Coordinates of C-alpha atoms and ligand atoms in Angstrom, one line a residue:
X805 CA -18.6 8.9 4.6
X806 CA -15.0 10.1 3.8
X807 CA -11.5 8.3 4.1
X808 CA -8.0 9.2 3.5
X809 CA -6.2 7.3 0.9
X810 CA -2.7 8.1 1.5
X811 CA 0.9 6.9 -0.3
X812 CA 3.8 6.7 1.5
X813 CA 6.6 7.0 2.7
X814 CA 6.8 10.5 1.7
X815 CA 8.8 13.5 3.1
X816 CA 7.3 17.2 3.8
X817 CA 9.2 19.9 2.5
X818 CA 7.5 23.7 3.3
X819 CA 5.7 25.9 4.6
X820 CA 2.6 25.1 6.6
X821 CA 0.0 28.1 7.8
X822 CA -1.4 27.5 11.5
X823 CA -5.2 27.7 12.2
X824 CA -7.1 29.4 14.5
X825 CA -7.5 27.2 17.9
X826 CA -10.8 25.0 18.6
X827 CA -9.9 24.7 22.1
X828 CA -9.6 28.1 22.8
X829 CA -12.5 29.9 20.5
X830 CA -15.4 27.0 22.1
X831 CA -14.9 28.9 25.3
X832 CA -14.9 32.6 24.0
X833 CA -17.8 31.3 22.2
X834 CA -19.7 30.5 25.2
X835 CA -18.8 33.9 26.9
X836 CA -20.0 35.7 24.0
X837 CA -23.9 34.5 26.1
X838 CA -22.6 36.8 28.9
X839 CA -22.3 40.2 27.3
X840 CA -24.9 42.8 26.6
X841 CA -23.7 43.4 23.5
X842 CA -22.5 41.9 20.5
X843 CA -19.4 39.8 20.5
X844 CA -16.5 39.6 17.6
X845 CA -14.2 36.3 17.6
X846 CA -11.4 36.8 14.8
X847 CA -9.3 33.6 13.4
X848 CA -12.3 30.6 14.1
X849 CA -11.6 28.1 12.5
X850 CA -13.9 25.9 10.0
X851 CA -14.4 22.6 11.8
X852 CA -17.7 20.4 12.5
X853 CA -17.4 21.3 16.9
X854 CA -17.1 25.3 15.7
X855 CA -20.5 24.3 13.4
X856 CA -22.2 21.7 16.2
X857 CA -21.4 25.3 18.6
X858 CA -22.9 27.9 17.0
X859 CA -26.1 25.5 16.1
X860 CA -25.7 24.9 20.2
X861 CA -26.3 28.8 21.0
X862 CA -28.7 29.4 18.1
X863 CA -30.3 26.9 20.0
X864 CA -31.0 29.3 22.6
X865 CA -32.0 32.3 20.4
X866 CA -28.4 33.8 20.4
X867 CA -27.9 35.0 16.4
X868 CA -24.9 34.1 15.0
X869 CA -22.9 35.2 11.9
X870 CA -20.0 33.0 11.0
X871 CA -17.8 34.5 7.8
X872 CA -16.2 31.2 6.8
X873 CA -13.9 33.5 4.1
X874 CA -11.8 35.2 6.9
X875 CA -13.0 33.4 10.3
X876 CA -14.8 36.3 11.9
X877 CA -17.6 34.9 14.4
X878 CA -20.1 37.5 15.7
X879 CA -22.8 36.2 18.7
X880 CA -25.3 38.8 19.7
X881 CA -27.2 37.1 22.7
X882 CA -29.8 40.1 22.5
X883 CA -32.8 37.7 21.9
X884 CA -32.1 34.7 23.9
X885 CA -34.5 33.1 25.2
X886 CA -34.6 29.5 25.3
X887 CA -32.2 28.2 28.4
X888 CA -31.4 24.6 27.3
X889 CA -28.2 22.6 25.0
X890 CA -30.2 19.5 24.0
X891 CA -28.7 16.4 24.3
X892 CA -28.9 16.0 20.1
X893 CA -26.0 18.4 19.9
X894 CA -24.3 18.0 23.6
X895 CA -23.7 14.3 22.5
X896 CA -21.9 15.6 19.6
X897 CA -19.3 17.6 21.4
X898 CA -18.3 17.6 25.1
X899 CA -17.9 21.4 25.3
X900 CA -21.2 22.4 24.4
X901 CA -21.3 21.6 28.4
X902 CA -20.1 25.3 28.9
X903 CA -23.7 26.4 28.3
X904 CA -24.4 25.5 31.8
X905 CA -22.1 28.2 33.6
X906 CA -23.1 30.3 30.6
X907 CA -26.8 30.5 31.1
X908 CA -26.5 29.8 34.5
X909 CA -24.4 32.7 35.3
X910 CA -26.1 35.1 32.5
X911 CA -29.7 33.9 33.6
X912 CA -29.8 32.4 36.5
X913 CA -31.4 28.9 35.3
X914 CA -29.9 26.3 32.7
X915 CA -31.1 22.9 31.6
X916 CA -28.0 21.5 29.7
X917 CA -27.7 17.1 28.7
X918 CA -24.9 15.3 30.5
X919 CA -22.4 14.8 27.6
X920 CA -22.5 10.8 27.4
X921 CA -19.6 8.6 26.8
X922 CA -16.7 9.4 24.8
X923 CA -13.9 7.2 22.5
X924 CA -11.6 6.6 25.2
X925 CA -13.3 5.5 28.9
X926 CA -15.1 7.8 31.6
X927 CA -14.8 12.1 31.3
X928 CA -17.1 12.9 34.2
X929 CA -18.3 16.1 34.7
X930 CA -18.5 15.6 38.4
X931 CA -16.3 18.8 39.2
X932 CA -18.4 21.0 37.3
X933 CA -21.2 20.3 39.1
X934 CA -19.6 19.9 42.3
X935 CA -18.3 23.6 41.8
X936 CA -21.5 24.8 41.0
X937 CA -22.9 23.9 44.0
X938 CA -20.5 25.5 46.1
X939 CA -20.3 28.3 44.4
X940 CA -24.5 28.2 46.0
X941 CA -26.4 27.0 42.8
X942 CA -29.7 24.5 42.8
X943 CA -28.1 21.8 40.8
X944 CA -30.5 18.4 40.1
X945 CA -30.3 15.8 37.6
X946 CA -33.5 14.8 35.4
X947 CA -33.5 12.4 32.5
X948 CA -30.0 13.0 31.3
X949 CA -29.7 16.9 32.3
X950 CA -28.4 18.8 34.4
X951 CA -30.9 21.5 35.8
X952 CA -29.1 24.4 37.3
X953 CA -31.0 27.6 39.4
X954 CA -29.7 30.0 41.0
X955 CA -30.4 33.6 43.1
X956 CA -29.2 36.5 41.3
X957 CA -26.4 36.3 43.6
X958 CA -24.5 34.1 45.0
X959 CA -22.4 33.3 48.1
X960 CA -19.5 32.0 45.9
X961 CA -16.7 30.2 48.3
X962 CA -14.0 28.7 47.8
X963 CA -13.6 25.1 45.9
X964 CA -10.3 22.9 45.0
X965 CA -10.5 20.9 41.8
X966 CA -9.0 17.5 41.7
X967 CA -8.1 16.6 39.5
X968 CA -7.4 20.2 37.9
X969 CA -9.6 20.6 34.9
X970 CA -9.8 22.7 31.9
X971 CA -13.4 22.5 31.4
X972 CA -14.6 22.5 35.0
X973 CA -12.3 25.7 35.3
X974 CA -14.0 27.6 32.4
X975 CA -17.6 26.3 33.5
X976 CA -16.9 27.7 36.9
X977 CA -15.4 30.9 35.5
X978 CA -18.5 31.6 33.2
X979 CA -20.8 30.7 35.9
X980 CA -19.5 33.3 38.5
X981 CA -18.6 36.5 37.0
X982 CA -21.7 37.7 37.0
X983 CA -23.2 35.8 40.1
X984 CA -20.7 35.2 43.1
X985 CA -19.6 37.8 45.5
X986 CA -16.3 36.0 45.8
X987 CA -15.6 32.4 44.4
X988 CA -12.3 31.0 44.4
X989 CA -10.8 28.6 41.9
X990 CA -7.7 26.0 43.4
X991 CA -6.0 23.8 41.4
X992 CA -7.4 25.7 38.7
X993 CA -5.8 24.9 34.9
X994 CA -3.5 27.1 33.5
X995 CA -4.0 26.0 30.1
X996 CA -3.6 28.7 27.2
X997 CA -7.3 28.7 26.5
X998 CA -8.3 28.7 29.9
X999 CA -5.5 32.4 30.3
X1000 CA -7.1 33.7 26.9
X1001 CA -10.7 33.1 28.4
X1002 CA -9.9 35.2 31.4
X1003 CA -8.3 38.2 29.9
X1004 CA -11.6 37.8 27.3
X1005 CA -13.7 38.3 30.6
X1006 CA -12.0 40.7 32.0
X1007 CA -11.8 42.9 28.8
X1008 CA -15.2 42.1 29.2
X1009 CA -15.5 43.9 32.3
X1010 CA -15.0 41.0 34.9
X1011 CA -13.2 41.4 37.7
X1012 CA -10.7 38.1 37.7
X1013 CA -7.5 38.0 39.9
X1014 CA -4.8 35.0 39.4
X1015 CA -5.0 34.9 35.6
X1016 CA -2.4 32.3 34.3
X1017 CA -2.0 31.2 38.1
X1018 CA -3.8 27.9 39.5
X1019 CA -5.8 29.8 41.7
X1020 CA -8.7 32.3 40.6
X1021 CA -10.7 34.7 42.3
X1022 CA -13.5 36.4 40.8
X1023 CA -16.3 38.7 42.5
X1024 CA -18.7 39.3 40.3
X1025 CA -20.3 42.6 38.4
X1026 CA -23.5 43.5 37.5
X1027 CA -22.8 43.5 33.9
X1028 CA -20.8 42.7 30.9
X1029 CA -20.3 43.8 27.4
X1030 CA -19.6 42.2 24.1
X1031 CA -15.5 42.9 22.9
X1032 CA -13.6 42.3 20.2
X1033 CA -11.1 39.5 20.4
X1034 CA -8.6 37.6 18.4
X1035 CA -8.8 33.8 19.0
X1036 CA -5.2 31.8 19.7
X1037 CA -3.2 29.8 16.9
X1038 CA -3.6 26.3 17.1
X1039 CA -0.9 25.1 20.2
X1040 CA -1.8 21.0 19.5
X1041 CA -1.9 21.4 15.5
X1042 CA 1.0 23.1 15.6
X1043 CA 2.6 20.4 17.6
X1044 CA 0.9 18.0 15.6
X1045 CA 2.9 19.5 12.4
X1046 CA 6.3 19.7 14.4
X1047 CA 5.9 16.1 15.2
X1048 CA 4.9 15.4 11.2
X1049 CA 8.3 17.5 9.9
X1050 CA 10.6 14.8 12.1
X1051 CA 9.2 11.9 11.4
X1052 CA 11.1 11.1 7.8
X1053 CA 14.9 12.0 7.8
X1054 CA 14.1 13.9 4.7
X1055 CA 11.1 16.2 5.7
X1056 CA 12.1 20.3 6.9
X1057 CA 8.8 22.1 7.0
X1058 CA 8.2 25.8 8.2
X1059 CA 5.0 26.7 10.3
X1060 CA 3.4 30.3 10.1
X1061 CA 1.2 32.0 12.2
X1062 CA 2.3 29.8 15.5
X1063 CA 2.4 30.7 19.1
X1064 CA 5.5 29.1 20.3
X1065 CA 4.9 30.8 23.8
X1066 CA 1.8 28.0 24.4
X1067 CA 3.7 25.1 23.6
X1068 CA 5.6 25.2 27.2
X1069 CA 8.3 22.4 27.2
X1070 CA 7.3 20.8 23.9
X1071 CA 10.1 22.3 21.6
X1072 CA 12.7 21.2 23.4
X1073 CA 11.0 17.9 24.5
X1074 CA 11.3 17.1 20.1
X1075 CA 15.0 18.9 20.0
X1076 CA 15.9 16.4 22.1
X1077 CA 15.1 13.6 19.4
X1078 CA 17.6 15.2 17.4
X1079 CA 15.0 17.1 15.1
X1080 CA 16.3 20.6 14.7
X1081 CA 13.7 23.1 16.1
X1082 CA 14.1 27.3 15.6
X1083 CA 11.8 29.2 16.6
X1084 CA 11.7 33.0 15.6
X1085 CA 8.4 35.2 16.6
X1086 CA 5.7 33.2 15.3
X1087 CA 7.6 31.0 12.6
X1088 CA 8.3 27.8 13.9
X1089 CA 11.2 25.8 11.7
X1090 CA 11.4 21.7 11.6
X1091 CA 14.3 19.9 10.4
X1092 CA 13.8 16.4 11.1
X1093 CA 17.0 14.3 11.9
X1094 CA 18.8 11.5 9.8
X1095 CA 17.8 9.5 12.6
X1096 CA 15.2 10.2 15.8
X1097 CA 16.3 9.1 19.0
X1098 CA 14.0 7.0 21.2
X1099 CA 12.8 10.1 23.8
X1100 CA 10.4 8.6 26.6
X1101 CA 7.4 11.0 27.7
X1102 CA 4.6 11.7 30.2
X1103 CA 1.6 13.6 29.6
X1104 CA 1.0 16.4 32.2
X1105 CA -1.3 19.5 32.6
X1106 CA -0.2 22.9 31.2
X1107 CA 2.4 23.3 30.8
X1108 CA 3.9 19.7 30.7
X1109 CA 3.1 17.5 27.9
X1110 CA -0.4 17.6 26.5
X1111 CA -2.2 14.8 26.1
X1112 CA -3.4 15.7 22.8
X1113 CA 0.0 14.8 21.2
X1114 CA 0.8 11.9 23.3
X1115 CA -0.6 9.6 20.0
X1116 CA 1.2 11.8 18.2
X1117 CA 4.3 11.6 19.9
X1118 CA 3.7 7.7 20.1
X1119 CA 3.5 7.2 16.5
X1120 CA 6.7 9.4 15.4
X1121 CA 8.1 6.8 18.4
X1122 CA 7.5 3.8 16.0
X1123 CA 10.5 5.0 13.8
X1124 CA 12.8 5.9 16.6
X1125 CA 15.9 3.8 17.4
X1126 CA 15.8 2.3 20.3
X1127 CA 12.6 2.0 22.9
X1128 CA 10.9 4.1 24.5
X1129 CA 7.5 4.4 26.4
X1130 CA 4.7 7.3 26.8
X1131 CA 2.6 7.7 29.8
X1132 CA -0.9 9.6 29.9
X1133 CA -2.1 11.0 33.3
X1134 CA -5.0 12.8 32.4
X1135 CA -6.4 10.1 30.4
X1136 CA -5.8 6.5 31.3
X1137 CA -7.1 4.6 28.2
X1138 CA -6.6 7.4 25.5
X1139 CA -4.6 4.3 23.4
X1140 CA -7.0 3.1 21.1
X1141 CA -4.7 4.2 17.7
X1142 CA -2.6 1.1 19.3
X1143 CA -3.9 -1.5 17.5
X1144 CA -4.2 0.9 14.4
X1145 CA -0.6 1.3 14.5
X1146 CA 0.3 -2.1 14.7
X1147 CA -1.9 -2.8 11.5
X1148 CA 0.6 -0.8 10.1
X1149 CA 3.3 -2.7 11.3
X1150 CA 4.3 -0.9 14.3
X1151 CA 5.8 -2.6 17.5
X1152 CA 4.2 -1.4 20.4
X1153 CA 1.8 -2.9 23.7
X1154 CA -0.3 -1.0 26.3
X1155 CA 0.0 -2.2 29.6
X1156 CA -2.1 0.1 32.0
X1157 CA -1.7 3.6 31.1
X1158 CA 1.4 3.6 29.6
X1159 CA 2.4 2.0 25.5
X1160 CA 6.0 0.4 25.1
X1161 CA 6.8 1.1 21.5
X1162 CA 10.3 -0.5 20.0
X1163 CA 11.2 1.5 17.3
X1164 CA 12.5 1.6 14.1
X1165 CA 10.0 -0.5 12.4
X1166 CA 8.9 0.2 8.7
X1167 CA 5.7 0.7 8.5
X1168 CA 3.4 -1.0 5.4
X1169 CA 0.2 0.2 4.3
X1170 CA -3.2 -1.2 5.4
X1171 CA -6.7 -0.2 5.9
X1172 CA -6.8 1.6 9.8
X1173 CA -10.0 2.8 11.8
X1174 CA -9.9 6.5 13.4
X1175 CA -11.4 6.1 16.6
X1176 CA -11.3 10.0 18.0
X1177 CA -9.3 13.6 16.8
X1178 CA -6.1 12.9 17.7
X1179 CA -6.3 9.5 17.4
X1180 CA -7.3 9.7 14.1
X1181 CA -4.4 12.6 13.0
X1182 CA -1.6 10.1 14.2
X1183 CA -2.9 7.5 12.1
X1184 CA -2.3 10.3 8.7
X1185 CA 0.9 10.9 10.6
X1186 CA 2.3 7.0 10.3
X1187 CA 0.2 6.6 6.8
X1188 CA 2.6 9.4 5.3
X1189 CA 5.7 7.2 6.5
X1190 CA 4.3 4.0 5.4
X1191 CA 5.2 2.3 2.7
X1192 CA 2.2 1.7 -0.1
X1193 CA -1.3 3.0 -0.1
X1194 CA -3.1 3.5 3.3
X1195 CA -6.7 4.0 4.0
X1196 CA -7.7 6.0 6.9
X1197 CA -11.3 5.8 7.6
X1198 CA -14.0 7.1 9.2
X1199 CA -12.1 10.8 8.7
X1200 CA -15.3 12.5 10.4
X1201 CA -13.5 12.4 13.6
X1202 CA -10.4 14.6 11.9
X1203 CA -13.0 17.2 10.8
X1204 CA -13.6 18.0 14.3
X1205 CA -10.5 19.5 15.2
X1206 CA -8.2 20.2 11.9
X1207 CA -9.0 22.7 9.4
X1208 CA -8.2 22.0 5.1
X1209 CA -5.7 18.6 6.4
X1210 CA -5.5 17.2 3.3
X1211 CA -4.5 21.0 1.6
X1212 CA -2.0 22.3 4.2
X1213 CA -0.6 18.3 4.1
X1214 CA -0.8 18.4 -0.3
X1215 CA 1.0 21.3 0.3
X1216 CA 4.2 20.2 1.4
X1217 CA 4.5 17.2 -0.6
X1218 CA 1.7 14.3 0.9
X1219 CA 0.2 12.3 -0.8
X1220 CA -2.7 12.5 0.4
X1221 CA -6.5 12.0 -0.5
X1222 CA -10.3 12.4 0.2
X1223 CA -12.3 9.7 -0.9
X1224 CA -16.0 8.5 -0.4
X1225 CA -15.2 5.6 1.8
X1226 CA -18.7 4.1 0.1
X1227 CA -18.1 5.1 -3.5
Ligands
EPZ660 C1 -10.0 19.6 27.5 O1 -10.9 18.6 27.8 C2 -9.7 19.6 26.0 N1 -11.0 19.8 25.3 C3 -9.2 18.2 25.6 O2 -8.9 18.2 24.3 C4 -7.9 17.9 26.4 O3 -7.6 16.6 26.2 C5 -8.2 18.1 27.9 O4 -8.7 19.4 28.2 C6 -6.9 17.9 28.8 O5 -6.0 18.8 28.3 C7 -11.3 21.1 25.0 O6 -10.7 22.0 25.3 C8 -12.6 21.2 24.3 P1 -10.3 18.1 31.7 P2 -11.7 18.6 29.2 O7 -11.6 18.5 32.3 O8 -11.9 20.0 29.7 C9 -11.0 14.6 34.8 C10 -9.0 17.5 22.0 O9 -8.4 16.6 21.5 N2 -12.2 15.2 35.2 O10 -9.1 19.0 31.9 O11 -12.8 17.7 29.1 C11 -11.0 14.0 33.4 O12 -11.6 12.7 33.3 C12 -9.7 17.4 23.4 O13 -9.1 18.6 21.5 C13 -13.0 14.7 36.2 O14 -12.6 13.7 36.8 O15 -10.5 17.9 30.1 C14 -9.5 13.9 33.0 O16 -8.9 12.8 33.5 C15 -9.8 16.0 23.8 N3 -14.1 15.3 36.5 C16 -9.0 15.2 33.8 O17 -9.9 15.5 34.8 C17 -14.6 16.5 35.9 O18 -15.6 17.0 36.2 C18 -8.7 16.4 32.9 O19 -9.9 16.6 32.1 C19 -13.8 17.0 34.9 C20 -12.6 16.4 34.5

């Protein structure tokens, strides 16, 4: 098993190239199932949930082709045949859960494991399901699956998610464009990947109305066939990157191949820290300040604050002046880098779902546990401004979701290491 062993404080001076987005090629991925024909996904990134996918719809007889070189992913689903995600390779990634509305709504019958508990406190799939149902699927549980049936077509109606959810929105979109004569999304997300999925169906030949709105209609077709489709950059690295070039008064990094569109209030959310933040087509320029002002924020869906940089956000936080708090919404728990943080020195308490952070405190090197992705990322983030040399461990967790760290990070001036945490 791998760890980090990272010397600080050290400041980031460059450029920085932006990968292709996990969020948003998982679901293309699973709509690939739908087509008749061969799909192309351009700019996939290399990381373990792209891998723990495309064994998912292998799984199922799909044949896939990944060119790791350039990060083309072709799925033909010509020869599937098998309707199932086991639970071996659910349990290792949440989203592997799309392959119920993608076999459901390509075949009419799914058998797909519940995905099981995850770092930080309940993520029920209780909408999906819900939605399914009204939508006119035979949904029952056995032994840890979900078992899904359905007529070649269905009803569809009309059902309101509450919370709104990204993956109960794509779920429900893949499940109906092929079966329901009219299903209606409300409260649906508006997340980039959940836009880039649509106009991916319709190209497709769906017939989708609302895209990018919180309410979707889609009456279904008879068939679908495989595109050509360039996958988003990376909204939450990026972010992730823009947090990392304000964070020492010395660092100014540039990042390439960015969408700055996707990042809704975000840039000016850190501009008003004081960092300087331009932005020109898809080069996205971070001068951090002499010093960061204390900036309070709460997580929101799209497009408020994502709660994928919230730990993020909290950590650069530690070496603001002043106080300030963040607040998650979607997730109530998603704190466990906390403690982490204060290994490191940090000043900062959770009480319910928000963490109080009094800032500026040096940070000093020590040993820290990743617990989950982003988690994990914040922990390299506060180990780059810490003084000595910090182990981050259990670096699995960071494979999941950011492509070559250590290189891109090297890059502009980290110290930064991968190690055999058993060696
Ligand atoms: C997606 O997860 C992302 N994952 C998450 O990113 C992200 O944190 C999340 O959206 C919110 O933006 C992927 O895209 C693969 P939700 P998802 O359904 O779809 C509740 C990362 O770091 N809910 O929008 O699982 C749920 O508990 C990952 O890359 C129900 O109650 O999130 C949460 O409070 C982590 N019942 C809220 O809705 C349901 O059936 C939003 O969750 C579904 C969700």
């Amino acid at each position: 098993m791998d760890k980090f062993v990272i010397e600080g404080p050290t400041p980031l001076q460059g450029t920085i190239p932006i990968s292709g987005s996990k969020n948003a090629a998982l679901p293309l991925m699973a709509a690939a199932l739908l087509g008749d024909s061969p799909t192309t996904i351009y700019n996939v990134p290399k990381l373990r949930d792209i891998y723990t996918f495309n064994n998912v719809l292998r799984v199922t007889g799909a044949r896939v082709d990944f060119n790791e070189e350039d990060g083309t992913l072709t799925i033909d689903p010509e020869n599937i045949s098998f309707l199932e995600a086991p639970y071996e390779l659910v349990r290792k990634m949440r989203a592997s859960f799309y392959m119920l509305g993608a076999l459901m709504g390509k075949f009419g019958e799914a058998k797909v494991s519940l995905p099981g508990g995850c770092a930080w406190g309940p993520r029920p799939v209780d909408l999906h399901i819900e939605g399914m149902k009204t939508m006119g699927a035979q949904i029952d549980l056995e032994q840890g699956y979900v078992i899904a049936d359905s007529e070649d077509v269905l009803n569809g109606g009309v059902y309101e998610l509450n919370p709104s959810s990204v993956g109960a929105t794509i779920n429900l979109l893949l499940g109906s464009v092929l079966k329901a004569s009219e299903f209606t999304i409300k409260n649906a997300a508006k997340e980039p990947d959940v836009v880039l999925l649509c106009e991916a169906l319709r190209k497709m030949g769906a017939d989708i109305e609302g895209i990018g709105t919180d309410t979707l209609t889609v009456r279904r077709v008879d068939s679908l066939s495989g595109i050509e489709i360039d996958n988003a950059p990376d909204r939450i690295e990026t972010g992730t990157f823009m947090i990392a070039g304000a964070m020492h008064p010395e660092s100014e990094v540039t990042l390439q191949g960015a969408d700055p569109s996707e990042l809704g209030a975000f840039p000016d959310t850190l501009r008003k820290t004081g960092a300087k933040v331009e932005i020109n087509g898809s080069t996205i320029h971070v001068k951090a300040p002499e010093k960061l002002k204390p900036i309070s924020v709460k997580t929101k869906i799209y497009p408020g604050f994502p709660t994928d940089l919230q730990a993020q956000w909290s950590t650069m936080m530690t070496q603001a002046d002043g106080d300030s708090k963040v607040t998650d919404t979607i997730y109530y728990d998603r704190f466990s880098y906390v403690p982490e943080l204060v290994r490191l020195g940090a000043n900062m308490n959770v009480v319910e779902n928000t963490v109080h952070i009094s800032g500026k405190t040096p940070l000093k090197s020590a040993s820290v546990m990743s617990t989950d992705l982003r988690a994990s990322v914040s922990l390299v983030l506060a180990a780059m401004v810490a003084k000595g040399a910090t182990d981050v461990l259990r670096i699995y967790h960071l494979d999941r979701g950011y492509e070559d760290l250590e290189d891109k990070l090297s890059q502009v001036g980290a110290s930064i290491k991968r190690v055999d945490q058993d060696a």
